[in-house]
Coordinates of C-alpha atoms and ligand atoms in Angstrom, one line a residue:
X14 CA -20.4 88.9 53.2
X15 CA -20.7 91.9 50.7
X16 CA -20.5 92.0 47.6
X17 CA -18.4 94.4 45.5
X18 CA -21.1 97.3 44.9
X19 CA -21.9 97.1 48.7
X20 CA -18.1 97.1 49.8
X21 CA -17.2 100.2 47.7
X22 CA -20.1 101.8 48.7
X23 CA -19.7 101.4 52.4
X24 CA -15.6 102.7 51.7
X25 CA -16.6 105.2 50.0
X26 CA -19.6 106.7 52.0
X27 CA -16.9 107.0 55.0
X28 CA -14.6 109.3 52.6
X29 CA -14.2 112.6 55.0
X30 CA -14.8 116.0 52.8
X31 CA -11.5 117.6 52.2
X32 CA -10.8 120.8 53.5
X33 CA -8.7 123.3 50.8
X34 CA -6.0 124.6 51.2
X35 CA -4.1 127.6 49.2
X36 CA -0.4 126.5 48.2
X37 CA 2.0 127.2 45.4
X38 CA 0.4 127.2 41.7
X39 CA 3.8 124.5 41.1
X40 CA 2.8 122.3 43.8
X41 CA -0.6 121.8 42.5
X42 CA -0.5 120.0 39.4
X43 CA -2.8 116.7 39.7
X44 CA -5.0 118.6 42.4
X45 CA -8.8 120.0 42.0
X46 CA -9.6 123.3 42.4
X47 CA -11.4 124.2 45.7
X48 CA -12.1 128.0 44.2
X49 CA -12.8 129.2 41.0
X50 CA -9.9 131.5 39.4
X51 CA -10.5 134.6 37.8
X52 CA -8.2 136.0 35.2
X53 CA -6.1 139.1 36.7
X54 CA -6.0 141.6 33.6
X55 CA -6.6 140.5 29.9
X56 CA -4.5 137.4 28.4
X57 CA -3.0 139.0 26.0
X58 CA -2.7 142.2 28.0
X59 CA -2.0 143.9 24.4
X60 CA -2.9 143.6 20.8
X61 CA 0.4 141.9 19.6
X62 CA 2.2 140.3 16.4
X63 CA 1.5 136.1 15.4
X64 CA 4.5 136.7 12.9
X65 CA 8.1 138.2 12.3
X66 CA 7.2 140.9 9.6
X67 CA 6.4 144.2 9.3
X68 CA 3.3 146.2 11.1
X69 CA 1.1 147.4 8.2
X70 CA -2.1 149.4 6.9
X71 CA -3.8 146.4 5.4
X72 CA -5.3 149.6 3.2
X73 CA -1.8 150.5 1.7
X74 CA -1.6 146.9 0.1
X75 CA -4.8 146.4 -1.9
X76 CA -2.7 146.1 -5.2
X77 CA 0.4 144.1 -3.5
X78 CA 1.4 140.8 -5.5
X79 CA 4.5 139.6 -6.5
X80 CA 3.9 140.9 -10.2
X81 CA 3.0 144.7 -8.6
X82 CA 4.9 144.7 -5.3
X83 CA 4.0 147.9 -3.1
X84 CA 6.6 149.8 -1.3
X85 CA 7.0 150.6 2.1
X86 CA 8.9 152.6 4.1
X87 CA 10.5 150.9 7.2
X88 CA 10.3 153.3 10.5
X89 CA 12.0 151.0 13.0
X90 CA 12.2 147.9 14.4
X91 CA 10.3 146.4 17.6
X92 CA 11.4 142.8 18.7
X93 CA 9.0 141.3 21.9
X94 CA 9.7 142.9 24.8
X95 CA 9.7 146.4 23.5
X96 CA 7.1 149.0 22.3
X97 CA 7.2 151.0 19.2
X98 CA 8.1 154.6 19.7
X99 CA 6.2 156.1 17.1
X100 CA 2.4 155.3 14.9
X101 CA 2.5 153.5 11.6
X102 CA 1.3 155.9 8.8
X103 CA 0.2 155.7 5.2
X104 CA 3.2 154.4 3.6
X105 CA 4.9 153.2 6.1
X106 CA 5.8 149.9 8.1
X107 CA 7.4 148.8 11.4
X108 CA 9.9 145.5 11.4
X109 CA 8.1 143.4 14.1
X110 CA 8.4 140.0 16.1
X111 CA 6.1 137.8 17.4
X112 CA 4.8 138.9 20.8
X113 CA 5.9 142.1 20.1
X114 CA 3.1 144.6 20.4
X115 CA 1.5 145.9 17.7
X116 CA 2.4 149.7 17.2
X117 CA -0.7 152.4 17.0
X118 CA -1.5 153.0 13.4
X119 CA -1.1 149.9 12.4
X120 CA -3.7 146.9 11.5
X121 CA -2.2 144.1 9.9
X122 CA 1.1 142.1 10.0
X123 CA 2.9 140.7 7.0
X124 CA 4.3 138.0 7.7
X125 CA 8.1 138.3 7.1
X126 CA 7.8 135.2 3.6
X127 CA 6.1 137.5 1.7
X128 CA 8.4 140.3 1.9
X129 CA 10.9 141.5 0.4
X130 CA 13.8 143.9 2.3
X131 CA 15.2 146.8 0.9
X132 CA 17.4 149.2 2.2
X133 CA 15.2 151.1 4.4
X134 CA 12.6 150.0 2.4
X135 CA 10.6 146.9 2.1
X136 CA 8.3 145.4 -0.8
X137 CA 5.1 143.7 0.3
X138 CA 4.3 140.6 -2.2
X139 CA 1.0 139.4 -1.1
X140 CA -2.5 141.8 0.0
X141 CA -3.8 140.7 3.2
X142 CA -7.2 141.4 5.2
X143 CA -7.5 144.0 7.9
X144 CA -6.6 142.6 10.8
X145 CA -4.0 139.6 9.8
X146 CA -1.6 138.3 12.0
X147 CA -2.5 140.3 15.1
X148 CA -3.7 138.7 18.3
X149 CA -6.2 141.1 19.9
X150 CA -5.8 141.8 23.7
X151 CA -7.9 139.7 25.7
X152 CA -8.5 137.1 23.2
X153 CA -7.6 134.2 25.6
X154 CA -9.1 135.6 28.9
X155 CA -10.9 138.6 29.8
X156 CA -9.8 140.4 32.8
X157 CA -12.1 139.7 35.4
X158 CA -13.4 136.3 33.8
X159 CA -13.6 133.0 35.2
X160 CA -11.5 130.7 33.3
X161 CA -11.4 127.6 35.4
X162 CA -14.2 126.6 37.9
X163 CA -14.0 125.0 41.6
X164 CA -13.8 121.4 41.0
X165 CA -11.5 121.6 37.8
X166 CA -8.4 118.8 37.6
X167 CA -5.4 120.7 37.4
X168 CA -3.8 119.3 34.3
X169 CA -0.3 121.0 33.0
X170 CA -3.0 122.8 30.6
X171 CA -5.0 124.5 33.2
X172 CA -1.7 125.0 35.1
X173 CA -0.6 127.2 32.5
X174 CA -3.8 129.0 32.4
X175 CA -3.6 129.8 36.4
X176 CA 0.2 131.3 35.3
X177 CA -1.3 133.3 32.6
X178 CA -3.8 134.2 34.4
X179 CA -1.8 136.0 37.5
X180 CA -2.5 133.1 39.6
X181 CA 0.8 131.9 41.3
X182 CA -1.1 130.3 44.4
X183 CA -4.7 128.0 44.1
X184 CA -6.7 127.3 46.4
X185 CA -6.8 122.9 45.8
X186 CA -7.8 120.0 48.0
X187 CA -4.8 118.4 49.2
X188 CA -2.8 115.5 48.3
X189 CA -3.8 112.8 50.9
X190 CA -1.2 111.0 52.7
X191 CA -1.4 107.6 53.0
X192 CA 0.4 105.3 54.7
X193 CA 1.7 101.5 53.5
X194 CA 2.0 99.2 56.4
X195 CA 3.1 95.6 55.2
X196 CA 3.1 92.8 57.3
X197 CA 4.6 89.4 56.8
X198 CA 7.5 87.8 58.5
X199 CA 9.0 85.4 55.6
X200 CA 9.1 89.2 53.5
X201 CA 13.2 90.5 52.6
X202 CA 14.0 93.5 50.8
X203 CA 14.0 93.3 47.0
X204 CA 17.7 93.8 47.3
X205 CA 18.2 90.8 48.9
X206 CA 18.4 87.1 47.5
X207 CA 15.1 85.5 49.3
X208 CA 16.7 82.6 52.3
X209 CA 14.4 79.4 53.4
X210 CA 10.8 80.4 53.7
X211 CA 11.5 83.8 52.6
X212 CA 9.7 85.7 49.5
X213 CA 10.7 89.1 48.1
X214 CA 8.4 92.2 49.1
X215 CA 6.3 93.3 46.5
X216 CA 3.5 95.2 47.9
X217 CA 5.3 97.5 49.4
X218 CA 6.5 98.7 46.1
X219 CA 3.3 98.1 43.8
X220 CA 1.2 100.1 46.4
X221 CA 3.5 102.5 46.6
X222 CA 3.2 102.9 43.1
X223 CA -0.5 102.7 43.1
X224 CA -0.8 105.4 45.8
X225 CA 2.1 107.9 43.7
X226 CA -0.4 106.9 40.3
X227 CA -3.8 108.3 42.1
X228 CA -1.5 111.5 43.0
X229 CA -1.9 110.7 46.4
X230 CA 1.7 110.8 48.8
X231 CA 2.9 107.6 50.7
X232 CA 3.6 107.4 53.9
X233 CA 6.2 104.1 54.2
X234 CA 6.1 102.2 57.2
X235 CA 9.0 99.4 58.4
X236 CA 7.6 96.3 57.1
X237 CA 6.1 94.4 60.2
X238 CA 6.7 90.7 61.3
X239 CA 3.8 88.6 61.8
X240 CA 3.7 89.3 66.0
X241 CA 0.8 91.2 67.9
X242 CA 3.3 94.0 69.7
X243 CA 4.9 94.9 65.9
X244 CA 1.6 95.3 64.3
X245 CA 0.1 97.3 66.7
X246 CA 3.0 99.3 67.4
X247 CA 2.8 100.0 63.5
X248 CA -0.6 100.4 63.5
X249 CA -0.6 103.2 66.2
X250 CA 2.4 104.9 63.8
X251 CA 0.5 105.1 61.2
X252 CA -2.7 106.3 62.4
X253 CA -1.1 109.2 64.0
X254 CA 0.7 110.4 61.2
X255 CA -2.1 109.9 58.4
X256 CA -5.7 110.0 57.8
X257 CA -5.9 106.9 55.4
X258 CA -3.6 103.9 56.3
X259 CA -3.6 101.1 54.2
X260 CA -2.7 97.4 55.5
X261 CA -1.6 94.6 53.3
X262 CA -1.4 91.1 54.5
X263 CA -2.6 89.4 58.1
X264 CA -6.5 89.8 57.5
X265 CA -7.0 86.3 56.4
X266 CA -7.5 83.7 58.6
X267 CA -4.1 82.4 59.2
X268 CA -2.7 81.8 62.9
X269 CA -0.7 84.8 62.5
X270 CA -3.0 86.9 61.0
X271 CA -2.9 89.7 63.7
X272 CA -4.2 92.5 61.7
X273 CA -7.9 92.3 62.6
X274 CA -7.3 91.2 66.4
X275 CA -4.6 94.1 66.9
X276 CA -7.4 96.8 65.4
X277 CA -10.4 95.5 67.5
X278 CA -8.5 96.1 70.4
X279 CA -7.5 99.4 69.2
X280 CA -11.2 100.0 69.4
X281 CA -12.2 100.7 65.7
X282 CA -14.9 100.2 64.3
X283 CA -15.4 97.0 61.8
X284 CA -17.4 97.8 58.9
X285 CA -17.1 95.2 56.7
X286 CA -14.5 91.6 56.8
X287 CA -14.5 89.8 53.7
X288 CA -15.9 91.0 50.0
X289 CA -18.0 88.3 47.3
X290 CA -14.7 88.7 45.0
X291 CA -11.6 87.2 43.8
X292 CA -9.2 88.1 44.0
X293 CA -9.4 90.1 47.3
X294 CA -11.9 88.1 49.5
X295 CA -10.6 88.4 52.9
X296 CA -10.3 92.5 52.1
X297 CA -11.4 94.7 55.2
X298 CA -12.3 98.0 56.3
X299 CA -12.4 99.9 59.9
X300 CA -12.8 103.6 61.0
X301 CA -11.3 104.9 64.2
X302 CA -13.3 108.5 64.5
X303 CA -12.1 110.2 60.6
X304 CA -9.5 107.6 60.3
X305 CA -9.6 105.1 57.8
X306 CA -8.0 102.1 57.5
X307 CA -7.8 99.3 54.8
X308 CA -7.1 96.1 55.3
X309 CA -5.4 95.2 52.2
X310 CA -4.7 90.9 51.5
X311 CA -1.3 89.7 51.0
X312 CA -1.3 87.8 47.7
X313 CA 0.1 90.7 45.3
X314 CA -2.8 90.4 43.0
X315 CA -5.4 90.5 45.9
X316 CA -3.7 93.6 47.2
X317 CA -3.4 95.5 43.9
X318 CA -6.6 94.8 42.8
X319 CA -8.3 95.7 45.9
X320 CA -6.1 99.0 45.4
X321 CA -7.5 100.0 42.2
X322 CA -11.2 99.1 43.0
X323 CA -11.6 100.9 45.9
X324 CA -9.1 102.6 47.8
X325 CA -8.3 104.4 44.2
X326 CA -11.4 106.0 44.3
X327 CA -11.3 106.4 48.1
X328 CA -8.4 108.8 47.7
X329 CA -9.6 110.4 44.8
X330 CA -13.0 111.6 47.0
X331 CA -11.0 112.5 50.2
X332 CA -9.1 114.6 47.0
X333 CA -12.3 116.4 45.8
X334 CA -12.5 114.5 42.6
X335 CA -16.0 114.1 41.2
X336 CA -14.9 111.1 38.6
X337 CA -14.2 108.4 40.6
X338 CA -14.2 105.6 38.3
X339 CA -12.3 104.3 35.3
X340 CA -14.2 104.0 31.8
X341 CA -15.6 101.2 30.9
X342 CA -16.4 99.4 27.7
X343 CA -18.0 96.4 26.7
X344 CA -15.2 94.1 25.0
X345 CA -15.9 90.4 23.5
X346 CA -13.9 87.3 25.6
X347 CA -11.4 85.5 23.2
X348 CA -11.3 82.8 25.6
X349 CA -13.7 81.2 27.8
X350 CA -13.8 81.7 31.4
X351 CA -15.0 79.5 34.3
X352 CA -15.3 80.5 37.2
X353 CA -15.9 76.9 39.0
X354 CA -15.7 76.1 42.5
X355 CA -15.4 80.0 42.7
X356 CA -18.9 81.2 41.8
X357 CA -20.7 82.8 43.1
X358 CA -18.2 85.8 43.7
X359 CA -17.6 88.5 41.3
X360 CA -14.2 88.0 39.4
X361 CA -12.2 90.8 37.8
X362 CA -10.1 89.3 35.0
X363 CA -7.0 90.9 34.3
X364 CA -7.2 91.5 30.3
X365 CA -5.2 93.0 27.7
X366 CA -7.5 94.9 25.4
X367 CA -7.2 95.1 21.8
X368 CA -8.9 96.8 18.7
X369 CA -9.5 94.2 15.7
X370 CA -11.9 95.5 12.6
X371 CA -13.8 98.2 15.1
X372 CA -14.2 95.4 17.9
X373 CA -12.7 95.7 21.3
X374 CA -11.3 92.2 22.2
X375 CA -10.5 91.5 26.1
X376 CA -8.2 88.8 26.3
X377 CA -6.6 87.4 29.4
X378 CA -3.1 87.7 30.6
X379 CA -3.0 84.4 31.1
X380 CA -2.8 82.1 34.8
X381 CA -5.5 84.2 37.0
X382 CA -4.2 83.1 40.4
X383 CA -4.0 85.7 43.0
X384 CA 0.3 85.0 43.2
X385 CA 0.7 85.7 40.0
X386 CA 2.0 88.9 39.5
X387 CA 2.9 89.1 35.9
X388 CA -0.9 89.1 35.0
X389 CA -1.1 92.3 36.5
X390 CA 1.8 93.7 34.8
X391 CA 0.7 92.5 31.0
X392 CA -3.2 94.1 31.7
X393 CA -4.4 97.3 30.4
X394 CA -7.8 96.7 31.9
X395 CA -9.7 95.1 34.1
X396 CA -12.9 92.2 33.3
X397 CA -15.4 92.1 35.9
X398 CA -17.5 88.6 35.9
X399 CA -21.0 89.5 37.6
X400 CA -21.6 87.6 41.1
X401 CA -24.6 85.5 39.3
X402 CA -22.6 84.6 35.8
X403 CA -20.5 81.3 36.5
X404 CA -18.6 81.2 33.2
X405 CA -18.2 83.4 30.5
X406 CA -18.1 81.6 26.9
X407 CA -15.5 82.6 24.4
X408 CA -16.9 85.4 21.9
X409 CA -19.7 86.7 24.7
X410 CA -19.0 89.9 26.2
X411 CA -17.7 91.7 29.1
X412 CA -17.5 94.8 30.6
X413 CA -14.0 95.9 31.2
X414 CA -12.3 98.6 33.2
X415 CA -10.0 100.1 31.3
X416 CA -7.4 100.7 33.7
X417 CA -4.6 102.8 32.2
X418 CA -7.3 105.3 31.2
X419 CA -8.0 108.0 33.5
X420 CA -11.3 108.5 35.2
X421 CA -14.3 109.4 33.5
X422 CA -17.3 108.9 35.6
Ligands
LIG519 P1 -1.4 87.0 53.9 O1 -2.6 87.8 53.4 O2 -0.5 87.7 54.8 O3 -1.9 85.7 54.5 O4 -0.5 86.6 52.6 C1 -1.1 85.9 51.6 C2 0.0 85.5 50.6 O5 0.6 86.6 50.1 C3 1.2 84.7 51.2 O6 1.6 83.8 50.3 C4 2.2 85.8 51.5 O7 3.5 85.2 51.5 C5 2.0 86.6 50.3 N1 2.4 88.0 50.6 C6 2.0 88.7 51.7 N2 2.6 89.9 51.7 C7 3.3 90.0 50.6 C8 4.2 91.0 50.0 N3 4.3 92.2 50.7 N4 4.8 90.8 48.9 C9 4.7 89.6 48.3 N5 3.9 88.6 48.7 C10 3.2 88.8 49.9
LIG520 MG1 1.0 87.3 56.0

């Protein structure tokens, strides 16, 4: 059996390089860049105003203050959007709005507070420096520079850069579709009110949600009762629409548990049945040629944990990210934990974290068991127990994922 560094190791060293593709810049937030982009022209293309004021000489108001105002004499006014039709001289000043751009002649803006209008005329109250107020062309991005590099997370920040920059279309990895194949006979819709023997789905809706988080796209399958013909007729669905398919229940070693049988026959390849960890033990992994599949287990914690330790960063390779993992920090244990008849394996704790006096405090979400959902929902990280520690003593520390951050490493 593997443990967890092996497991993510051997799922991760079957990721397939992603080939790019160029789409629209508004399709490709949450993507990496592939290319590097270049800026087309300067950003600002022109010198332009910061301020609604009046385009100046800064040498015409060496004396201004409010006690010994200096008078200028207004030529016209330029809002954004339109260009001056004549120079600022000695003496003079142009009314001007922000973005507009600044007119020839002119230096420095005053900003409109500390100015007074009138007539044709306005007073300046305050002498500024050469060169206030202006934003020079090309202060953001040079034309011809590089302003993001290949490999860069488009974030709405560096979205907005690729518009400034002239970029409408990127050249990104793609979003990787995935597909969510649950299997259970007692499962019902949530919609429904569960009958004897039945349960509500859940894992079709947290993995979807897990596979939407890691900006991957889902591919939804039927949910499939616990017979050999509906599994592999799923299973031969989903492999031929996606390149990642994800299972969830069947790969324990229940009577019904199909899932492992169904794919052996299919003739992939098994790397690895079972992982030293709980929850998630009877997790599994297969390859047919470039396709992956993961076999997920069916207790809702087993399945969402097993999501965010390793098909999380599975996607996010096949996706051309380089940080793969979430941070993590050392935290003290409020409360003991004991691992007993279960050592031996590694155990990630579902914690909530908390600051108290400069000290990060991990404490759990209460019962651990893999059914219980609601510890899942109340963590904002992740302990992990090593293999070789059997229990954990309340105030000793741990190292904890923190889960709702995003990737650092
Ligand atoms: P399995 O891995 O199929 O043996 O399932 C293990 C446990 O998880 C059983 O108690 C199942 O009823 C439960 N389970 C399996 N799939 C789901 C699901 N989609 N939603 C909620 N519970 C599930
Ligand atoms: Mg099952």
């Amino acid at each position: 059996m593997l443990n967890i560094e092996e497991a993510l190791r051997a799922i991760l060293d079957h990721a397939t390089p992603p080939t790019p593709v160029t789409i629209a810049l508004d399709d490709a937030a949450g993507l990496v860049l592939a290319e590097d982009v270049m800026a087309r022209g300067n950003v600002p293309p022109f010198a332009n105003s910061a301020m609604d004021g009046f385009a100046v000489i800064a040498a015409d108001l060496q004396q201004a203050s409010e006690a010994t105002p200096v008078r200028l004499h207004i030529l016209e006014d330029v809002p954004a959007g339109s260009v001056a039709t004549q120079p600022v001289r000695p003496g003079t000043a142009i009314r001007i709005m922000t973005g507009a751009p600044l007119p020839d002649g002119a230096d420095t803006v005053v900003h409109v507070e500390v100015t007074r209008a009138e007539g044709d005329d306005v007073l300046i109250l305050l002498a500024l420096k050469n060169g206030v107020n202006v934003r020079r062309a090309g202060e953001d991005m040079k034309d011809g520079a590089i302003v993001l590099t290949a490999g860069t997370v488009l974030r709405p920040g560096e979205v907005g850069v690729c518009a400034a920059a002239g970029q409408a279309t990127v050249a990104v990895y793609p979003r990787a579709r995935v597909a969510i194949l649950t299997t259970g006979s007692e499962l019902v819709d949530a919609t429904e009110v569960p009958g004897p023997g039945q349960i509500r789905d859940a894992n079709a809706h947290s993995l979807r949600a897990q596979v939407i988080a890691l900006g991957a796209e889902p591919v939804i399958f039927a949910r499939v009762p616990d017979t050999r013909e509906a599994v592999r007729s799923a299973l031969e669905q989903a492999l031929a629409r996606t390149d990642v398919v994800l299972t969830n229940g069947g790969v324990s070693v229940g009577d019904y548990d199909f899932v492992k049988d169904v794919l052996q026959e299919m003739g992939t390849e098994l790397v690895f049945w079972r992982v030293k960890q709980k929850p998630g033990k009877p997790m599994a992994f297969w390859t047919l040629g470039s396709k992956l599949i993961v076999g997920l287990p069916g207790n809702p914690v087993s399945c969402m944990v097993c999501t965010e330790e390793y098909v999380r960063p599975l996607v996010r390779q096949m996706m051309g990210h380089t940080l793969l993992y979430r941070p993590v920090r050392t935290a003290v244990l409020d409360e003991r934990y004991a691992k007993g008849s279960d050592a031996g394996r590694a155990h990630f704790v579902r914690v909530r974290l908390q600051e108290r006096d400069g000290v990060l405090h991990a404490m759990s979400t209460g019962p651990q068991g893999s059914g219980i959902l609601t510890s899942m929902a109340l963590a904002t990280g992740i302990a992990i127990i090593p293999e070789e520690t059997p229990i954990v003593e309340a105030g000793q520390p741990v190292r904890v994922q923190l889960t709702g951050l995003p990737e650092d490493h």
